[in-house]
PDB file of C-alpha atoms and ligand atoms in Angstrom:
ATOM      1  CA  MET A 658     -41.507  35.495 -30.556  1.00  0.00           C
ATOM      2  CA  GLU A 659     -42.702  38.967 -29.576  1.00  0.00           C
ATOM      3  CA  GLU A 660     -40.302  40.438 -32.107  1.00  0.00           C
ATOM      4  CA  ASN A 661     -42.760  40.100 -34.997  1.00  0.00           C
ATOM      5  CA  LYS A 662     -45.145  42.585 -33.409  1.00  0.00           C
ATOM      6  CA  GLN A 663     -42.533  45.257 -32.855  1.00  0.00           C
ATOM      7  CA  ILE A 664     -42.455  48.003 -35.457  1.00  0.00           C
ATOM      8  CA  PHE A 665     -39.052  48.862 -36.720  1.00  0.00           C
ATOM      9  CA  ARG A 666     -37.961  51.819 -38.711  1.00  0.00           C
ATOM     10  CA  CYS A 667     -36.101  50.713 -41.808  1.00  0.00           C
ATOM     11  CA  ASP A 668     -32.840  51.818 -43.286  1.00  0.00           C
ATOM     12  CA  GLY A 669     -32.496  49.561 -46.291  1.00  0.00           C
ATOM     13  CA  HIS A 670     -29.144  50.996 -47.284  1.00  0.00           C
ATOM     14  CA  ALA A 671     -26.408  52.388 -45.053  1.00  0.00           C
ATOM     15  CA  HIS A 672     -22.671  52.259 -44.483  1.00  0.00           C
ATOM     16  CA  ILE A 673     -20.700  51.440 -41.346  1.00  0.00           C
ATOM     17  CA  GLY A 674     -20.572  55.091 -40.251  1.00  0.00           C
ATOM     18  CA  THR A 675     -19.459  56.224 -36.816  1.00  0.00           C
ATOM     19  CA  GLU A 676     -20.032  54.464 -33.490  1.00  0.00           C
ATOM     20  CA  LYS A 677     -22.359  57.349 -32.582  1.00  0.00           C
ATOM     21  CA  GLU A 678     -24.399  56.713 -35.724  1.00  0.00           C
ATOM     22  CA  ARG A 679     -24.683  53.001 -34.948  1.00  0.00           C
ATOM     23  CA  GLN A 680     -25.738  53.843 -31.407  1.00  0.00           C
ATOM     24  CA  VAL A 681     -28.549  56.094 -32.710  1.00  0.00           C
ATOM     25  CA  ARG A 682     -29.675  53.240 -34.949  1.00  0.00           C
ATOM     26  CA  ARG A 683     -29.884  50.874 -31.970  1.00  0.00           C
ATOM     27  CA  GLU A 684     -31.629  53.401 -29.696  1.00  0.00           C
ATOM     28  CA  GLN A 685     -34.171  54.454 -32.321  1.00  0.00           C
ATOM     29  CA  ASN A 686     -35.046  50.909 -33.405  1.00  0.00           C
ATOM     30  CA  ILE A 687     -33.735  51.343 -36.933  1.00  0.00           C
ATOM     31  CA  MET A 688     -33.428  48.048 -38.778  1.00  0.00           C
ATOM     32  CA  THR A 689     -30.335  48.791 -40.841  1.00  0.00           C
ATOM     33  CA  MET A 690     -28.645  47.050 -43.716  1.00  0.00           C
ATOM     34  CA  TYR A 691     -24.951  47.943 -43.643  1.00  0.00           C
ATOM     35  CA  CYS A 692     -22.958  47.605 -46.864  1.00  0.00           C
ATOM     36  CA  GLY A 693     -19.219  46.968 -46.789  1.00  0.00           C
ATOM     37  CA  GLY A 694     -17.681  48.046 -50.091  1.00  0.00           C
ATOM     38  CA  ASN A 695     -13.971  47.213 -49.966  1.00  0.00           C
ATOM     39  CA  PRO A 696     -11.582  44.838 -48.151  1.00  0.00           C
ATOM     40  CA  ALA A 697     -10.997  47.195 -45.171  1.00  0.00           C
ATOM     41  CA  GLU A 698     -14.753  47.687 -44.707  1.00  0.00           C
ATOM     42  CA  TRP A 699     -15.393  43.939 -45.017  1.00  0.00           C
ATOM     43  CA  GLU A 700     -12.988  43.326 -42.115  1.00  0.00           C
ATOM     44  CA  GLU A 701     -14.636  46.043 -40.031  1.00  0.00           C
ATOM     45  CA  LEU A 702     -18.172  44.902 -40.788  1.00  0.00           C
ATOM     46  CA  TYR A 703     -17.278  41.315 -40.036  1.00  0.00           C
ATOM     47  CA  LYS A 704     -15.963  42.377 -36.626  1.00  0.00           C
ATOM     48  CA  LEU A 705     -19.181  44.319 -35.897  1.00  0.00           C
ATOM     49  CA  GLU A 706     -21.312  41.428 -37.079  1.00  0.00           C
ATOM     50  CA  SER A 707     -19.552  38.981 -34.792  1.00  0.00           C
ATOM     51  CA  GLN A 708     -20.248  41.276 -31.818  1.00  0.00           C
ATOM     52  CA  ASP A 709     -23.930  41.707 -32.695  1.00  0.00           C
ATOM     53  CA  SER A 710     -25.739  38.841 -34.383  1.00  0.00           C
ATOM     54  CA  SER A 711     -28.783  41.016 -35.176  1.00  0.00           C
ATOM     55  CA  LEU A 712     -26.709  43.267 -37.428  1.00  0.00           C
ATOM     56  CA  ILE A 713     -27.642  42.989 -41.118  1.00  0.00           C
ATOM     57  CA  ALA A 714     -24.532  43.024 -43.260  1.00  0.00           C
ATOM     58  CA  ALA A 715     -24.011  43.003 -47.016  1.00  0.00           C
ATOM     59  CA  TYR A 716     -20.618  42.465 -48.607  1.00  0.00           C
ATOM     60  CA  GLY A 717     -19.620  43.470 -52.117  1.00  0.00           C
ATOM     61  CA  LEU A 718     -16.981  45.309 -54.085  1.00  0.00           C
ATOM     62  CA  HIS A 719     -18.358  48.835 -54.611  1.00  0.00           C
ATOM     63  CA  PRO A 720     -17.802  50.174 -58.156  1.00  0.00           C
ATOM     64  CA  TRP A 721     -15.609  52.996 -56.801  1.00  0.00           C
ATOM     65  CA  HIS A 722     -13.184  50.350 -55.482  1.00  0.00           C
ATOM     66  CA  SER A 723     -13.498  47.908 -58.362  1.00  0.00           C
ATOM     67  CA  ALA A 724      -9.907  48.379 -59.534  1.00  0.00           C
ATOM     68  CA  ARG A 725      -8.545  47.489 -56.106  1.00  0.00           C
ATOM     69  CA  CYS A 726      -9.495  43.882 -55.698  1.00  0.00           C
ATOM     70  CA  SER A 727      -9.535  40.658 -57.705  1.00  0.00           C
ATOM     71  CA  VAL A 728     -12.408  38.183 -57.979  1.00  0.00           C
ATOM     72  CA  GLU A 729     -10.240  35.639 -56.120  1.00  0.00           C
ATOM     73  CA  GLU A 730      -9.817  38.078 -53.246  1.00  0.00           C
ATOM     74  CA  MET A 731     -13.547  38.827 -53.150  1.00  0.00           C
ATOM     75  CA  GLU A 732     -14.840  35.319 -53.410  1.00  0.00           C
ATOM     76  CA  PRO A 733     -14.436  34.146 -49.782  1.00  0.00           C
ATOM     77  CA  TRP A 734     -16.223  37.283 -48.579  1.00  0.00           C
ATOM     78  CA  LEU A 735     -19.071  36.862 -51.015  1.00  0.00           C
ATOM     79  CA  LYS A 736     -19.319  33.199 -50.064  1.00  0.00           C
ATOM     80  CA  ARG A 737     -19.684  34.120 -46.420  1.00  0.00           C
ATOM     81  CA  ALA A 738     -22.161  36.968 -47.098  1.00  0.00           C
ATOM     82  CA  LYS A 739     -25.921  36.538 -46.856  1.00  0.00           C
ATOM     83  CA  ILE A 740     -26.486  39.612 -49.034  1.00  0.00           C
ATOM     84  CA  ILE A 741     -24.204  40.906 -51.806  1.00  0.00           C
ATOM     85  CA  GLY A 742     -23.799  44.661 -52.248  1.00  0.00           C
ATOM     86  CA  GLU A 743     -23.619  47.329 -52.924  1.00  0.00           C
ATOM     87  CA  ILE A 744     -22.301  46.482 -56.336  1.00  0.00           C
ATOM     88  CA  GLY A 745     -22.839  48.086 -59.717  1.00  0.00           C
ATOM     89  CA  MET A 746     -21.384  50.686 -62.018  1.00  0.00           C
ATOM     90  CA  ASP A 747     -21.002  54.449 -61.802  1.00  0.00           C
ATOM     91  CA  SER A 748     -20.098  56.922 -64.568  1.00  0.00           C
ATOM     92  CA  VAL A 749     -20.937  60.065 -62.591  1.00  0.00           C
ATOM     93  CA  TRP A 750     -18.895  59.951 -59.389  1.00  0.00           C
ATOM     94  CA  CYS A 751     -16.221  57.440 -60.382  1.00  0.00           C
ATOM     95  CA  GLN A 752     -13.027  57.533 -62.467  1.00  0.00           C
ATOM     96  CA  VAL A 753     -12.477  53.760 -62.688  1.00  0.00           C
ATOM     97  CA  PRO A 754     -12.755  52.722 -66.393  1.00  0.00           C
ATOM     98  CA  LEU A 755     -16.184  51.267 -67.135  1.00  0.00           C
ATOM     99  CA  ASN A 756     -14.768  48.013 -68.523  1.00  0.00           C
ATOM    100  CA  VAL A 757     -12.967  47.425 -65.204  1.00  0.00           C
ATOM    101  CA  GLN A 758     -16.155  48.180 -63.281  1.00  0.00           C
ATOM    102  CA  GLU A 759     -18.210  45.917 -65.507  1.00  0.00           C
ATOM    103  CA  LYS A 760     -15.840  42.991 -65.058  1.00  0.00           C
ATOM    104  CA  ALA A 761     -15.966  43.182 -61.254  1.00  0.00           C
ATOM    105  CA  PHE A 762     -19.725  43.737 -61.318  1.00  0.00           C
ATOM    106  CA  CYS A 763     -20.508  40.772 -63.583  1.00  0.00           C
ATOM    107  CA  ALA A 764     -18.226  38.442 -61.620  1.00  0.00           C
ATOM    108  CA  GLN A 765     -20.206  39.304 -58.501  1.00  0.00           C
ATOM    109  CA  LEU A 766     -23.590  39.031 -60.256  1.00  0.00           C
ATOM    110  CA  GLU A 767     -22.634  35.584 -61.422  1.00  0.00           C
ATOM    111  CA  LEU A 768     -21.631  34.353 -57.975  1.00  0.00           C
ATOM    112  CA  ALA A 769     -24.712  35.913 -56.357  1.00  0.00           C
ATOM    113  CA  ALA A 770     -27.038  34.213 -58.856  1.00  0.00           C
ATOM    114  CA  LYS A 771     -25.201  30.905 -58.488  1.00  0.00           C
ATOM    115  CA  TRP A 772     -25.444  31.030 -54.701  1.00  0.00           C
ATOM    116  CA  LYS A 773     -28.957  32.575 -54.730  1.00  0.00           C
ATOM    117  CA  LYS A 774     -27.942  35.560 -52.634  1.00  0.00           C
ATOM    118  CA  PRO A 775     -29.901  38.815 -52.946  1.00  0.00           C
ATOM    119  CA  VAL A 776     -28.043  41.799 -54.422  1.00  0.00           C
ATOM    120  CA  VAL A 777     -27.985  45.547 -53.611  1.00  0.00           C
ATOM    121  CA  LEU A 778     -27.355  47.704 -56.695  1.00  0.00           C
ATOM    122  CA  HIS A 779     -25.584  51.038 -57.251  1.00  0.00           C
ATOM    123  CA  THR A 780     -26.603  52.327 -60.692  1.00  0.00           C
ATOM    124  CA  LYS A 781     -25.413  55.949 -60.986  1.00  0.00           C
ATOM    125  CA  GLY A 782     -25.347  57.010 -64.657  1.00  0.00           C
ATOM    126  CA  GLN A 783     -25.357  53.362 -65.779  1.00  0.00           C
ATOM    127  CA  GLU A 784     -29.022  52.630 -65.332  1.00  0.00           C
ATOM    128  CA  GLU A 785     -29.671  51.337 -68.837  1.00  0.00           C
ATOM    129  CA  LYS A 786     -26.545  49.158 -68.979  1.00  0.00           C
ATOM    130  CA  ILE A 787     -27.165  47.644 -65.542  1.00  0.00           C
ATOM    131  CA  SER A 788     -30.780  46.810 -66.338  1.00  0.00           C
ATOM    132  CA  ARG A 789     -29.497  44.779 -69.300  1.00  0.00           C
ATOM    133  CA  LEU A 790     -26.747  43.070 -67.296  1.00  0.00           C
ATOM    134  CA  ILE A 791     -28.919  41.975 -64.385  1.00  0.00           C
ATOM    135  CA  ALA A 792     -31.544  40.561 -66.758  1.00  0.00           C
ATOM    136  CA  LYS A 793     -28.926  37.890 -67.580  1.00  0.00           C
ATOM    137  CA  TYR A 794     -28.649  36.868 -63.907  1.00  0.00           C
ATOM    138  CA  PRO A 795     -32.133  36.185 -62.529  1.00  0.00           C
ATOM    139  CA  ASN A 796     -32.066  37.022 -58.816  1.00  0.00           C
ATOM    140  CA  LYS A 797     -33.594  39.269 -56.174  1.00  0.00           C
ATOM    141  CA  TYR A 798     -32.373  42.859 -56.565  1.00  0.00           C
ATOM    142  CA  LEU A 799     -32.659  45.941 -54.384  1.00  0.00           C
ATOM    143  CA  VAL A 800     -31.951  49.134 -56.331  1.00  0.00           C
ATOM    144  CA  HIS A 801     -30.552  51.745 -53.990  1.00  0.00           C
ATOM    145  CA  TRP A 802     -31.551  55.459 -54.264  1.00  0.00           C
ATOM    146  CA  TYR A 803     -32.524  55.235 -57.937  1.00  0.00           C
ATOM    147  CA  SER A 804     -32.020  58.778 -59.217  1.00  0.00           C
ATOM    148  CA  SER A 805     -32.719  58.625 -62.922  1.00  0.00           C
ATOM    149  CA  LEU A 806     -35.981  59.574 -64.594  1.00  0.00           C
ATOM    150  CA  ASP A 807     -35.290  56.990 -67.319  1.00  0.00           C
ATOM    151  CA  TYR A 808     -35.284  53.178 -67.559  1.00  0.00           C
ATOM    152  CA  LEU A 809     -37.184  52.656 -64.304  1.00  0.00           C
ATOM    153  CA  GLU A 810     -39.663  50.390 -66.132  1.00  0.00           C
ATOM    154  CA  LYS A 811     -36.839  47.943 -66.904  1.00  0.00           C
ATOM    155  CA  TYR A 812     -36.227  47.456 -63.180  1.00  0.00           C
ATOM    156  CA  LEU A 813     -39.956  47.216 -62.485  1.00  0.00           C
ATOM    157  CA  ASP A 814     -40.191  44.481 -65.133  1.00  0.00           C
ATOM    158  CA  LEU A 815     -37.508  42.551 -63.250  1.00  0.00           C
ATOM    159  CA  ASP A 816     -39.567  42.844 -60.030  1.00  0.00           C
ATOM    160  CA  CYS A 817     -36.829  44.754 -58.202  1.00  0.00           C
ATOM    161  CA  TYR A 818     -37.040  46.175 -54.704  1.00  0.00           C
ATOM    162  CA  PHE A 819     -36.177  49.868 -54.273  1.00  0.00           C
ATOM    163  CA  THR A 820     -34.880  51.958 -51.432  1.00  0.00           C
ATOM    164  CA  VAL A 821     -36.478  55.387 -51.228  1.00  0.00           C
ATOM    165  CA  GLY A 822     -33.837  58.117 -51.098  1.00  0.00           C
ATOM    166  CA  PRO A 823     -33.959  60.485 -48.104  1.00  0.00           C
ATOM    167  CA  ASP A 824     -34.582  63.378 -50.548  1.00  0.00           C
ATOM    168  CA  LEU A 825     -38.010  62.055 -51.592  1.00  0.00           C
ATOM    169  CA  GLU A 826     -39.596  65.442 -50.930  1.00  0.00           C
ATOM    170  CA  GLN A 827     -37.171  67.231 -53.283  1.00  0.00           C
ATOM    171  CA  ASN A 828     -36.138  64.648 -55.900  1.00  0.00           C
ATOM    172  CA  GLU A 829     -38.424  63.992 -58.847  1.00  0.00           C
ATOM    173  CA  ALA A 830     -36.674  60.715 -59.732  1.00  0.00           C
ATOM    174  CA  VAL A 831     -37.175  59.365 -56.201  1.00  0.00           C
ATOM    175  CA  GLN A 832     -40.825  60.431 -56.374  1.00  0.00           C
ATOM    176  CA  GLN A 833     -41.167  58.502 -59.615  1.00  0.00           C
ATOM    177  CA  VAL A 834     -39.826  55.347 -57.927  1.00  0.00           C
ATOM    178  CA  VAL A 835     -42.423  55.666 -55.165  1.00  0.00           C
ATOM    179  CA  SER A 836     -45.299  56.266 -57.574  1.00  0.00           C
ATOM    180  CA  MET A 837     -44.358  53.479 -59.981  1.00  0.00           C
ATOM    181  CA  ALA A 838     -43.129  50.660 -57.702  1.00  0.00           C
ATOM    182  CA  PRO A 839     -45.617  48.568 -55.706  1.00  0.00           C
ATOM    183  CA  ALA A 840     -45.773  49.370 -51.972  1.00  0.00           C
ATOM    184  CA  ASN A 841     -44.435  45.905 -51.154  1.00  0.00           C
ATOM    185  CA  ARG A 842     -41.179  46.694 -52.956  1.00  0.00           C
ATOM    186  CA  LEU A 843     -40.289  49.927 -51.124  1.00  0.00           C
ATOM    187  CA  ILE A 844     -37.922  50.477 -48.175  1.00  0.00           C
ATOM    188  CA  THR A 845     -36.691  53.792 -46.751  1.00  0.00           C
ATOM    189  CA  GLU A 846     -32.928  54.433 -46.679  1.00  0.00           C
ATOM    190  CA  THR A 847     -30.347  56.970 -45.524  1.00  0.00           C
ATOM    191  CA  ASP A 848     -27.214  55.765 -47.413  1.00  0.00           C
ATOM    192  CA  GLY A 849     -25.501  56.655 -44.121  1.00  0.00           C
ATOM    193  CA  TRP A 850     -25.829  59.911 -42.223  1.00  0.00           C
ATOM    194  CA  SER A 851     -23.088  61.693 -44.190  1.00  0.00           C
ATOM    195  CA  ALA A 852     -25.095  61.114 -47.392  1.00  0.00           C
ATOM    196  CA  VAL A 853     -28.170  62.606 -45.721  1.00  0.00           C
ATOM    197  CA  CYS A 854     -26.163  65.717 -44.749  1.00  0.00           C
ATOM    198  CA  TRP A 855     -24.807  65.895 -48.308  1.00  0.00           C
ATOM    199  CA  ALA A 856     -28.294  65.710 -49.828  1.00  0.00           C
ATOM    200  CA  LEU A 857     -30.296  67.725 -47.315  1.00  0.00           C
ATOM    201  CA  GLY A 858     -27.743  69.851 -45.442  1.00  0.00           C
ATOM    202  CA  GLU A 859     -25.978  69.313 -42.109  1.00  0.00           C
ATOM    203  CA  ARG A 860     -28.199  68.073 -39.308  1.00  0.00           C
ATOM    204  CA  PRO A 861     -27.701  66.140 -36.077  1.00  0.00           C
ATOM    205  CA  VAL A 862     -27.584  62.357 -36.389  1.00  0.00           C
ATOM    206  CA  GLU A 863     -30.224  62.095 -33.639  1.00  0.00           C
ATOM    207  CA  GLU A 864     -32.759  63.183 -36.282  1.00  0.00           C
ATOM    208  CA  MET A 865     -32.354  59.882 -38.129  1.00  0.00           C
ATOM    209  CA  GLY A 866     -35.529  58.217 -36.811  1.00  0.00           C
ATOM    210  CA  GLU A 867     -37.545  61.361 -37.445  1.00  0.00           C
ATOM    211  CA  LEU A 868     -36.285  61.602 -41.039  1.00  0.00           C
ATOM    212  CA  LEU A 869     -37.059  57.938 -41.763  1.00  0.00           C
ATOM    213  CA  ASP A 870     -40.567  58.412 -40.305  1.00  0.00           C
ATOM    214  CA  PHE A 871     -41.061  61.494 -42.462  1.00  0.00           C
ATOM    215  CA  VAL A 872     -40.013  59.692 -45.668  1.00  0.00           C
ATOM    216  CA  CYS A 873     -42.110  56.666 -44.694  1.00  0.00           C
ATOM    217  CA  GLY A 874     -45.126  58.962 -44.141  1.00  0.00           C
ATOM    218  CA  LEU A 875     -44.651  60.681 -47.478  1.00  0.00           C
ATOM    219  CA  THR A 876     -44.307  57.292 -49.197  1.00  0.00           C
ATOM    220  CA  ALA A 877     -47.504  56.115 -47.510  1.00  0.00           C
ATOM    221  CA  ARG A 878     -49.396  59.200 -48.668  1.00  0.00           C
ATOM    222  CA  MET A 879     -48.180  58.703 -52.243  1.00  0.00           C
ATOM    223  CA  LYS A 880     -49.277  55.053 -52.150  1.00  0.00           C
ATOM    224  CA  GLY A 881     -52.648  55.934 -50.635  1.00  0.00           C
ATOM    225  CA  ILE A 882     -52.170  53.931 -47.435  1.00  0.00           C
ATOM    226  CA  SER A 883     -51.725  54.974 -43.802  1.00  0.00           C
ATOM    227  CA  GLN A 884     -48.284  55.666 -42.350  1.00  0.00           C
ATOM    228  CA  GLU A 885     -48.873  52.880 -39.829  1.00  0.00           C
ATOM    229  CA  GLU A 886     -49.518  50.379 -42.620  1.00  0.00           C
ATOM    230  CA  MET A 887     -46.445  51.534 -44.523  1.00  0.00           C
ATOM    231  CA  SER A 888     -44.261  51.345 -41.421  1.00  0.00           C
ATOM    232  CA  MET A 889     -45.355  47.746 -40.922  1.00  0.00           C
ATOM    233  CA  LEU A 890     -44.903  46.878 -44.572  1.00  0.00           C
ATOM    234  CA  MET A 891     -41.332  48.172 -44.911  1.00  0.00           C
ATOM    235  CA  PRO A 892     -39.713  45.733 -42.433  1.00  0.00           C
ATOM    236  CA  GLU A 893     -41.633  42.943 -44.179  1.00  0.00           C
ATOM    237  CA  ASN A 894     -40.278  44.131 -47.523  1.00  0.00           C
ATOM    238  CA  MET A 895     -36.765  44.193 -46.138  1.00  0.00           C
ATOM    239  CA  LYS A 896     -37.060  40.674 -44.706  1.00  0.00           C
ATOM    240  CA  ARG A 897     -38.583  39.328 -47.921  1.00  0.00           C
ATOM    241  CA  PHE A 898     -35.719  40.822 -49.921  1.00  0.00           C
ATOM    242  CA  MET A 899     -33.104  39.430 -47.542  1.00  0.00           C
ATOM    243  CA  ALA A 900     -34.606  35.956 -47.689  1.00  0.00           C
ATOM    244  CA  GLY A 901     -33.591  35.816 -51.366  1.00  0.00           C
ATOM    245  CA  LYS A 902     -35.280  33.559 -53.890  1.00  0.00           C
TER     246      LYS A 902
HETATM  247 ZN1   ZN B2214     -24.252  53.533 -50.482  1.00  0.00          ZN
END
């Protein structure tokens, strides 16, 4: 009952990471959505979830792994999942042919829409294509670390949620997301601590809470509200997204 009053930091998009990383998340009150992206990660995430019922888990076949798994193999995992993701397409960091990626992506979009489960999207280099594909499957979508200066309006038209990349201070595309999207659609993210170190340089994992507070504060300033208000709004945004339609 008291839980509603507690302010959480939000990490709207992360990966399983190390035990140390998960420990920091627990100690620093970071409400984290973990995404499992392939069969081995699904098994691992499922094990973690059964040990800790408060853990937020999303299951989906990540575009990088989309050649490795059939729809039949995925289906029981997606059926069990409360959230589907991260799924999508990627023509920048991925060698899997786009038609293979699209097939796996659309199969998952279809099941998610049928079962009314919210979806986390990976859109790298395929922003325009994905905006057209998801328009065919009305659902609740969370676009993770949107990094393109183009096509953002298509996602705004579909009332998407957005995670705010940890490089908000440096990345013009992330800044555009924050300025254009309504405050009740924004959630901070790390994409896992290794992604933070990749984007911002090596730093100790203990700085996670501090970084999320910093990005939350910057988001608040850009939206013209106080950091306290923003830090209360983000967990609400995350819960509203997770609740689906
Ligand atoms: Zn990710």
